[in-house]
C-alpha positions as YAML, in Angstrom:
chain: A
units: angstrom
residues:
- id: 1
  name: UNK
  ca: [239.02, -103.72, 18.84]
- id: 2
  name: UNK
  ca: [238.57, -104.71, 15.59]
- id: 3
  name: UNK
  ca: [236.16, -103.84, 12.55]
- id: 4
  name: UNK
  ca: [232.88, -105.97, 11.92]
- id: 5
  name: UNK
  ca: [230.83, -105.97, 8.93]
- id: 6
  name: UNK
  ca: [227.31, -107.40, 8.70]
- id: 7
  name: UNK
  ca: [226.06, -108.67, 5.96]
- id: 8
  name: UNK
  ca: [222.35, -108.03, 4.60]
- id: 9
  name: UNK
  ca: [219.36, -110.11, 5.93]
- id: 10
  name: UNK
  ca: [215.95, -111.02, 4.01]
- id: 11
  name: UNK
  ca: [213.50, -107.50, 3.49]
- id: 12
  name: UNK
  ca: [211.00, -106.88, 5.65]
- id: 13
  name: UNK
  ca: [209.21, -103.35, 5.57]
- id: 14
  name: UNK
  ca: [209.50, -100.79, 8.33]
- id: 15
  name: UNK
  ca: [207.30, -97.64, 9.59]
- id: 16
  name: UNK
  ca: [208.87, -94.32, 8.94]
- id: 17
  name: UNK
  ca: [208.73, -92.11, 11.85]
- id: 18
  name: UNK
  ca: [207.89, -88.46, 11.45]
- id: 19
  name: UNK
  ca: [211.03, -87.28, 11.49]
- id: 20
  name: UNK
  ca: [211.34, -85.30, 7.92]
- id: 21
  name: UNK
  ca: [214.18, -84.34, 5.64]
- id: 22
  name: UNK
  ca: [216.60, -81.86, 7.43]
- id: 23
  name: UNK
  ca: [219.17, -79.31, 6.26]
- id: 24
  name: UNK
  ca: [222.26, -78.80, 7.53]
- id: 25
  name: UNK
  ca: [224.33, -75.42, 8.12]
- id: 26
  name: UNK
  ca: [225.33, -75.33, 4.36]
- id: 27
  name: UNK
  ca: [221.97, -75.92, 2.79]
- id: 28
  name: UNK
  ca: [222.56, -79.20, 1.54]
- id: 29
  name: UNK
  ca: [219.58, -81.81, 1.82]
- id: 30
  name: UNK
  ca: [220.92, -85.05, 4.40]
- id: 31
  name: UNK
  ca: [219.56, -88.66, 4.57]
- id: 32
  name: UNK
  ca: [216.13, -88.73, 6.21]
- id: 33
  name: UNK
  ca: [216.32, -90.27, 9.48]
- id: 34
  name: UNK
  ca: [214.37, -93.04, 9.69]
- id: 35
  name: UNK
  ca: [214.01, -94.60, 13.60]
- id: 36
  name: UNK
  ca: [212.68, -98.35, 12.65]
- id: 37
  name: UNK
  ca: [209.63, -98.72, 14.66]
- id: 38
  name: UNK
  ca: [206.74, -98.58, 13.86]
- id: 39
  name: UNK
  ca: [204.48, -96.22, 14.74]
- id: 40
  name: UNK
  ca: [201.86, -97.59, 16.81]
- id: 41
  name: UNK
  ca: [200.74, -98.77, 20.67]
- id: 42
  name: UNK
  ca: [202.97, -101.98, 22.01]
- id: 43
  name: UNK
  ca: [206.29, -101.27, 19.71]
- id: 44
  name: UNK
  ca: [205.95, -104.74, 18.43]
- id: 45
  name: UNK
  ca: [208.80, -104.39, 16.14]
- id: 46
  name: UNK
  ca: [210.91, -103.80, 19.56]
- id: 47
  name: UNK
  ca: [212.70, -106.96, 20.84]
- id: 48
  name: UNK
  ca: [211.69, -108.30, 24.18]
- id: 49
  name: UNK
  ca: [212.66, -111.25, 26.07]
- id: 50
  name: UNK
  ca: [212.17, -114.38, 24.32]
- id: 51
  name: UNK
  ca: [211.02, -112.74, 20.81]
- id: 52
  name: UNK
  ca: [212.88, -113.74, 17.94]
- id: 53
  name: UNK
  ca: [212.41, -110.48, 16.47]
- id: 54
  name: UNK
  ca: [216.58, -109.63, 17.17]
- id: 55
  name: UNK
  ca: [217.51, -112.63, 16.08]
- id: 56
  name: UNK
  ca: [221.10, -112.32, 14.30]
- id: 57
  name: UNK
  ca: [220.45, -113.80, 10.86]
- id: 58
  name: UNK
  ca: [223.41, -111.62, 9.39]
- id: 59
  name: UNK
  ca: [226.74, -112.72, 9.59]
- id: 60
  name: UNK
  ca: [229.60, -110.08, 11.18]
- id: 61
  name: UNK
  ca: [233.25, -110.68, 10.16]
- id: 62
  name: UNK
  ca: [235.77, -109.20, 11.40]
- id: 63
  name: UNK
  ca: [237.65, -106.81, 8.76]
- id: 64
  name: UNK
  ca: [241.03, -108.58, 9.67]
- id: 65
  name: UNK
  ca: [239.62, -111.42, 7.85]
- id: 66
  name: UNK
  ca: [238.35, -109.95, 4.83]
- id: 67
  name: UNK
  ca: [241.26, -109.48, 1.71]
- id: 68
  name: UNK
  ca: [241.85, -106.19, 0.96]
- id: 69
  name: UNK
  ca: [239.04, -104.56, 2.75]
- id: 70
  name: UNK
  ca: [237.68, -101.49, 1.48]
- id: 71
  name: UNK
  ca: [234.73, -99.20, 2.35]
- id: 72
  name: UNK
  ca: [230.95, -100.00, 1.12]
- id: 73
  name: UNK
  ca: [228.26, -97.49, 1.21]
- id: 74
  name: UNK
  ca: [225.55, -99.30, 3.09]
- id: 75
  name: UNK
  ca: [227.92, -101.86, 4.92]
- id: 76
  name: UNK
  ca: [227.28, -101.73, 8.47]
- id: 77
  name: UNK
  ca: [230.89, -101.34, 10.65]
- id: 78
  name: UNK
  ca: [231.07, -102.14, 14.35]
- id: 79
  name: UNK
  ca: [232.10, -99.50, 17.11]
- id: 80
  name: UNK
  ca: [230.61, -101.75, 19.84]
- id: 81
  name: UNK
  ca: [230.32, -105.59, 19.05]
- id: 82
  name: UNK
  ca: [226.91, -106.51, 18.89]
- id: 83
  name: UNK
  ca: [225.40, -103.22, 20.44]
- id: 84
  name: UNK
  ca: [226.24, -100.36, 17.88]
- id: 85
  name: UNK
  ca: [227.76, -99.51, 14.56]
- id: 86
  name: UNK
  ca: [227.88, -96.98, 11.75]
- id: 87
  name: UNK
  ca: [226.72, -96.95, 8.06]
- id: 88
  name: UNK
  ca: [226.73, -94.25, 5.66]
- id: 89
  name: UNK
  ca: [223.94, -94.02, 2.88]
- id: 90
  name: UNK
  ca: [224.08, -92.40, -0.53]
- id: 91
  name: UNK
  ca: [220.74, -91.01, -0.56]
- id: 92
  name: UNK
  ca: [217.17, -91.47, 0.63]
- id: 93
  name: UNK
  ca: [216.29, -94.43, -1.16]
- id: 94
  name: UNK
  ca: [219.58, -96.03, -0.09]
- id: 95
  name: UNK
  ca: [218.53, -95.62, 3.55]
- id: 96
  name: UNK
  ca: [215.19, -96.99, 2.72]
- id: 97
  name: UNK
  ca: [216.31, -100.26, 1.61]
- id: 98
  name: UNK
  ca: [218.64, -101.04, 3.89]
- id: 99
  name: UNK
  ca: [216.05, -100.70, 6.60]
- id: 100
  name: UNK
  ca: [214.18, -102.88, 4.68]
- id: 101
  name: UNK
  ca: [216.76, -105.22, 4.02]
- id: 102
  name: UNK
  ca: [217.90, -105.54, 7.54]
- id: 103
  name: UNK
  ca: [214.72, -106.05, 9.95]
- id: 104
  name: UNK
  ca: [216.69, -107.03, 12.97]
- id: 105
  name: UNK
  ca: [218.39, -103.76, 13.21]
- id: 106
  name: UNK
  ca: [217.74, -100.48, 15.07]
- id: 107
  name: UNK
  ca: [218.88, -97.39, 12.10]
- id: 108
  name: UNK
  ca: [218.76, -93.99, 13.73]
- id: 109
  name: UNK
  ca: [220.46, -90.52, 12.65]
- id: 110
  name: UNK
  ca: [220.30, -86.26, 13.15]
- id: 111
  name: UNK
  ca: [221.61, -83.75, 12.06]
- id: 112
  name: UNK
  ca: [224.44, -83.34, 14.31]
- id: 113
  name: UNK
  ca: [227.32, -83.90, 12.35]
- id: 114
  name: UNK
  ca: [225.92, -81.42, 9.92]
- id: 115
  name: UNK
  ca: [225.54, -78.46, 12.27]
- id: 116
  name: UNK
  ca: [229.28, -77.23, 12.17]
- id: 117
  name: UNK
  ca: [228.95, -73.78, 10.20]
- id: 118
  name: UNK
  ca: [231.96, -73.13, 8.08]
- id: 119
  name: UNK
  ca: [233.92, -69.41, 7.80]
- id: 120
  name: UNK
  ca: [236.06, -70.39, 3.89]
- id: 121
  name: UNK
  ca: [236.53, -73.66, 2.99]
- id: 122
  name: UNK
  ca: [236.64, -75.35, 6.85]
- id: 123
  name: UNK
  ca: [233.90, -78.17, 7.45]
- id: 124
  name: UNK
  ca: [234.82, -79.26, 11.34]
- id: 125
  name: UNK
  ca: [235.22, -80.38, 13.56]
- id: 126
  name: UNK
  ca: [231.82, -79.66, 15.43]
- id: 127
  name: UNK
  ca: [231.80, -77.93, 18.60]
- id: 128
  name: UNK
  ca: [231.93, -79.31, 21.92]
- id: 129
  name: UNK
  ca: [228.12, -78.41, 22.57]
- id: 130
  name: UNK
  ca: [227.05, -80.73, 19.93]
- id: 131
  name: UNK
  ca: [229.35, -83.73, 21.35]
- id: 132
  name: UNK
  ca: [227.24, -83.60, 24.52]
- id: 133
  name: UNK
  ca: [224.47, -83.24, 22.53]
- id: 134
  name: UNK
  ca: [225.21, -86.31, 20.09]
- id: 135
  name: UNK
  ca: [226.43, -88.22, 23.57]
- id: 136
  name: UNK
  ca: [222.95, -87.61, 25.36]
- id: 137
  name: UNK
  ca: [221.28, -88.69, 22.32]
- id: 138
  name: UNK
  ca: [223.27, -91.61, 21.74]
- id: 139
  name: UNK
  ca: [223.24, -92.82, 25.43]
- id: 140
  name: UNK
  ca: [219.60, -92.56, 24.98]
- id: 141
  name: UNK
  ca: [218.98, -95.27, 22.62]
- id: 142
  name: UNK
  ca: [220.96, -97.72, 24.04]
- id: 143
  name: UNK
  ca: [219.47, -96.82, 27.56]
- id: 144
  name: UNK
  ca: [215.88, -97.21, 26.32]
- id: 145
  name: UNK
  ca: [214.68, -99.97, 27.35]
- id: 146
  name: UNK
  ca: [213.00, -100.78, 24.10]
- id: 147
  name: UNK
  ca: [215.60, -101.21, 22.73]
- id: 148
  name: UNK
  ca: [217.10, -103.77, 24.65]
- id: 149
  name: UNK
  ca: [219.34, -106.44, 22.82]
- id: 150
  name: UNK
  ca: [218.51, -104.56, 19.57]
- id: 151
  name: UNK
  ca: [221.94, -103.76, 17.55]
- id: 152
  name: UNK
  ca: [221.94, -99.96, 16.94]
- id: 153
  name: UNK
  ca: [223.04, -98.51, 13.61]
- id: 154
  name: UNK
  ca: [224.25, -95.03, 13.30]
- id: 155
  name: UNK
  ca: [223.95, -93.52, 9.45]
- id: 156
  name: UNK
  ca: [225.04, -90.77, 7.80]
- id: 157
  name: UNK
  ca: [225.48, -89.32, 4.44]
- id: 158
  name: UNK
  ca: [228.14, -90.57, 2.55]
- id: 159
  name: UNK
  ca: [230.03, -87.20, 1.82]
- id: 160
  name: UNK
  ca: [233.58, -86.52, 3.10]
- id: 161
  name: UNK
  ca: [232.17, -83.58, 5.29]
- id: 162
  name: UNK
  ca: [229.61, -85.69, 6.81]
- id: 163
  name: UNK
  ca: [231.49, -88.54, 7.43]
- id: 164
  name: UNK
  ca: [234.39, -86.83, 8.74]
- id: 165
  name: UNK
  ca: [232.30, -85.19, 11.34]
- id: 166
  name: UNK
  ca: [230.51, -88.70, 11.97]
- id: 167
  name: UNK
  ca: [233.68, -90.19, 12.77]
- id: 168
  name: UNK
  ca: [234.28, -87.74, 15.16]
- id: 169
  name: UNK
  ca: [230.94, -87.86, 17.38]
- id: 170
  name: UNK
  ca: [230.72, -91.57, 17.15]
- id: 171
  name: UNK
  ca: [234.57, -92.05, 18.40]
- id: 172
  name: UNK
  ca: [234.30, -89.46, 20.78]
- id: 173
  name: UNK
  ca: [230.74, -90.88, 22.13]
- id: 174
  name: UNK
  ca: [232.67, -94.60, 22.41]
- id: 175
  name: UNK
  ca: [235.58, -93.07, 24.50]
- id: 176
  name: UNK
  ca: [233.84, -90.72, 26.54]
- id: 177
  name: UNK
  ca: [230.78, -93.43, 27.35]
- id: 178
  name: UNK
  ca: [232.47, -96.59, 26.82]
- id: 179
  name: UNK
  ca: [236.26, -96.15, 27.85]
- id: 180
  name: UNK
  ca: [238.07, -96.69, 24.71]
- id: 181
  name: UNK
  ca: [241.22, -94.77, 24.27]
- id: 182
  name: UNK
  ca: [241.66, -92.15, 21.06]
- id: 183
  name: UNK
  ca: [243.20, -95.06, 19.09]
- id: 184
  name: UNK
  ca: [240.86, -97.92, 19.96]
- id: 185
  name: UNK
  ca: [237.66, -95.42, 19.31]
- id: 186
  name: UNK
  ca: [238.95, -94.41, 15.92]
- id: 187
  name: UNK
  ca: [240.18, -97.97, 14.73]
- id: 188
  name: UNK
  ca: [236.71, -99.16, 12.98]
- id: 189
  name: UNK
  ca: [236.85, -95.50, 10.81]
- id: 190
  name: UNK
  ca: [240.21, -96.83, 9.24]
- id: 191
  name: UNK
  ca: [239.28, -98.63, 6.40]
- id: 192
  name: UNK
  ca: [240.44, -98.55, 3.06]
- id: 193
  name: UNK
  ca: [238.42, -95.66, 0.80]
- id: 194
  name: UNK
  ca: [236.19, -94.17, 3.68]
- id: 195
  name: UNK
  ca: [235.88, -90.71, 2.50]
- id: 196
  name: UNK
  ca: [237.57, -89.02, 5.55]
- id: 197
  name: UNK
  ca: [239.41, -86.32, 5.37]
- id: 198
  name: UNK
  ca: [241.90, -83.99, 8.05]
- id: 199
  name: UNK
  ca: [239.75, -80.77, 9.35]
- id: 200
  name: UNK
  ca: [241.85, -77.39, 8.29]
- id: 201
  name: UNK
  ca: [242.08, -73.89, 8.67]
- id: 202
  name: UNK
  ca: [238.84, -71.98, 8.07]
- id: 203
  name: UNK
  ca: [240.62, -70.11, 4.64]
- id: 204
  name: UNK
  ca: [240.22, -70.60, 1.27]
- id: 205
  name: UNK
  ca: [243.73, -71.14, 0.54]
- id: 206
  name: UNK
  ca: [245.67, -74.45, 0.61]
- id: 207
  name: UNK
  ca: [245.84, -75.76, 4.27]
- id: 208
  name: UNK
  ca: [249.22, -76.00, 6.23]
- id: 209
  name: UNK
  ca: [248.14, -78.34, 9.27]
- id: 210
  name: UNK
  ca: [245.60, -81.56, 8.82]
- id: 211
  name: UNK
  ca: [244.10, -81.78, 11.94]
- id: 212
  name: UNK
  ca: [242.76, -85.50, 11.97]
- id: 213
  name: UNK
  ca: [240.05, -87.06, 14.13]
- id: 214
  name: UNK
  ca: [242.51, -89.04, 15.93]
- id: 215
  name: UNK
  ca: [243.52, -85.33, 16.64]
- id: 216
  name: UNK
  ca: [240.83, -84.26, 18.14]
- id: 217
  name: UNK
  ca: [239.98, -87.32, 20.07]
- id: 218
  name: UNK
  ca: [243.48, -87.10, 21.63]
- id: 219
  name: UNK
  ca: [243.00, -83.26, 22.64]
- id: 220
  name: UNK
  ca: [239.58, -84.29, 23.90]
- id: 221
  name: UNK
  ca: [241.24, -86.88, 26.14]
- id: 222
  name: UNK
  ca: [243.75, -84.19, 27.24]
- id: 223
  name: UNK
  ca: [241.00, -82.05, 28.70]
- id: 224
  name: UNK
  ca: [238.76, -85.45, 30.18]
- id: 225
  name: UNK
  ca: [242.48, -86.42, 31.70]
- id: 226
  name: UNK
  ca: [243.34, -82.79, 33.13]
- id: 227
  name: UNK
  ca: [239.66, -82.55, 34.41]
- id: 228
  name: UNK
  ca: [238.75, -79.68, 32.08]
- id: 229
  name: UNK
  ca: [236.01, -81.46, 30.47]
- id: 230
  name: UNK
  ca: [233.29, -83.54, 32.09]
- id: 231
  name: UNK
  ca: [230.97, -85.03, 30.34]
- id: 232
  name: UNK
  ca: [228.06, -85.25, 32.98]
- id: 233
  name: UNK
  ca: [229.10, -82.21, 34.11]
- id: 234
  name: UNK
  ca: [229.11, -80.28, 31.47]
- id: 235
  name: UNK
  ca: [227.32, -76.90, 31.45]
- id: 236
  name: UNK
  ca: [225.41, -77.44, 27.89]
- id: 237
  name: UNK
  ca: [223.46, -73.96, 28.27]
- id: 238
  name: UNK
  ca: [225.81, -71.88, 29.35]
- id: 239
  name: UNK
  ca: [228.03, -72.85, 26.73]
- id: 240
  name: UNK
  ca: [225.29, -72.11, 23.87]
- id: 241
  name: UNK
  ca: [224.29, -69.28, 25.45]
- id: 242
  name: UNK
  ca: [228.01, -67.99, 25.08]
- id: 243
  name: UNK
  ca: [228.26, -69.40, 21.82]
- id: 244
  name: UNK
  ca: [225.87, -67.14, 20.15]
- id: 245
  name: UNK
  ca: [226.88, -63.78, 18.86]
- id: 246
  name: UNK
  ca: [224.29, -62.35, 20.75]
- id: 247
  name: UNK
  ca: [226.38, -63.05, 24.20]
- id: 248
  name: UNK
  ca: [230.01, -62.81, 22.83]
- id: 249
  name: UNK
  ca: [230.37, -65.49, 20.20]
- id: 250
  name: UNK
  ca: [233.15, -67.20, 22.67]
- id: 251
  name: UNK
  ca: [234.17, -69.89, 24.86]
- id: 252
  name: UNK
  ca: [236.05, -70.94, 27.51]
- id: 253
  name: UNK
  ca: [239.79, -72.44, 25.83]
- id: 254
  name: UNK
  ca: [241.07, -74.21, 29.59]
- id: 255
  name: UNK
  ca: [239.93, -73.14, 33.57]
...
């Protein structure tokens, strides 16, 4: 599968929803997340059949054809051609304009990939409770009808912890919903200067094993494969209920 970028498209303002600014475990103020519609009765911003509203007035190229590719904050990178990709934002304003600057696309975020909460110096991965919660949410969007024929962007902050964790949800959420192996969901992450780094050992000391996303994504095929992990199946309260100190702080390793 390979990478797209999408260049900008002429401004045109967008609504903010009410969503607000949110914290995540470490304290550390996030993007806003801004869903682009407006506010009010009829969703006229939403594309229907015959609008010109979606109308692709950016152009995608593929990263294979770009010369020494390299990550942009704010470029737009496909996971799913035409249906959904990522961005990461430096701030606030950032997110603002591209919204503005790109009328014809869906941007929508949380605080999901922030929720991991570290021991030392460990940032991730995030737990399996907030895959299936980042997969329902996802799965959402492009189910709502809506939404239909809009291209969905994913954002984030563009931090190495955020990112990192980003990569992880969004590759996991195209190869548990969408088919793709490990390697084929990771492939639009590797590009030149994308501040990703390994997961490691919750110490403060120098970590001994770099535990990549591809990592994870292959271990989290292992268990879809062996039938330890189902998706729609999954047991999402029970599992937080177990996960909280209160009841045990613990969880289930393998049947």
């Amino acid at each position: 599968m390979s990478t797209t970028l999408i260049r900008n498209s002429p401004a045109l303002q967008h609504t903010k929803s009410n969503d607000s600014i949110v914290k995540g475990a470490t304290g550390k103020q996030r993007c806003v997340r801004f869903d682009t519609m407006p506010q009010f009765p009829g969703l006229q911003s939403v594309q229907h059949e015959g609008s010109d509203h979606g109308a692709t007035d950016y152009h995608e190229m593929s990263i294979g054809e770009m010369n020494n590719p390299r990550f942009e904050p704010g470029a737009i990178y496909s996971l799913i051609p035409g249906r959904l990709s990522f961005s990461a934002h430096d701030n606030d304003d950032h997110t603002l304009e591209e919204i503005r600057s790109n009328p014809q696309l869906f941007f929508f975020s949380t605080d999901l990939q922030e929720r991991y909460l570290p021991f030392c110096a460990d940032f991730g991965p995030v737990n399996l409770g907030t895959v299936v919660h980042f997969c329902d949410y996802v799965r959402d969007k492009e189910a709502d009808s809506r939404l239909k024929g809009r291209h969905l962007v994913y954002y984030c902050t563009n931090d190495v912890e955020s990112l990192s964790n980003t990569a992880f949800l969004l590759a996991a959420y195209v190869m548990l919903e969408h088919g793709l192996s490990p390697e084929q969901a990771i492939e639009p992450f590797n590009v030149s200067g994308i501040p990703i780094m390994p997961f490691r050992d919750p110490t403060f000391v120098a970590s001994t094993f770099p535990l990549t996303v591809l990592d994870c994504l292959r271990g989290l095929k292992k268990a879809v494969d062996l039938k330890w992990f189902d998706l729609n199946e999954f047991n999402l309260d029970e599992y937080e209920l177990f996960d909280s100190p209160e009841y045990g702080d613990m969880h289930q390793i393998c049947p």
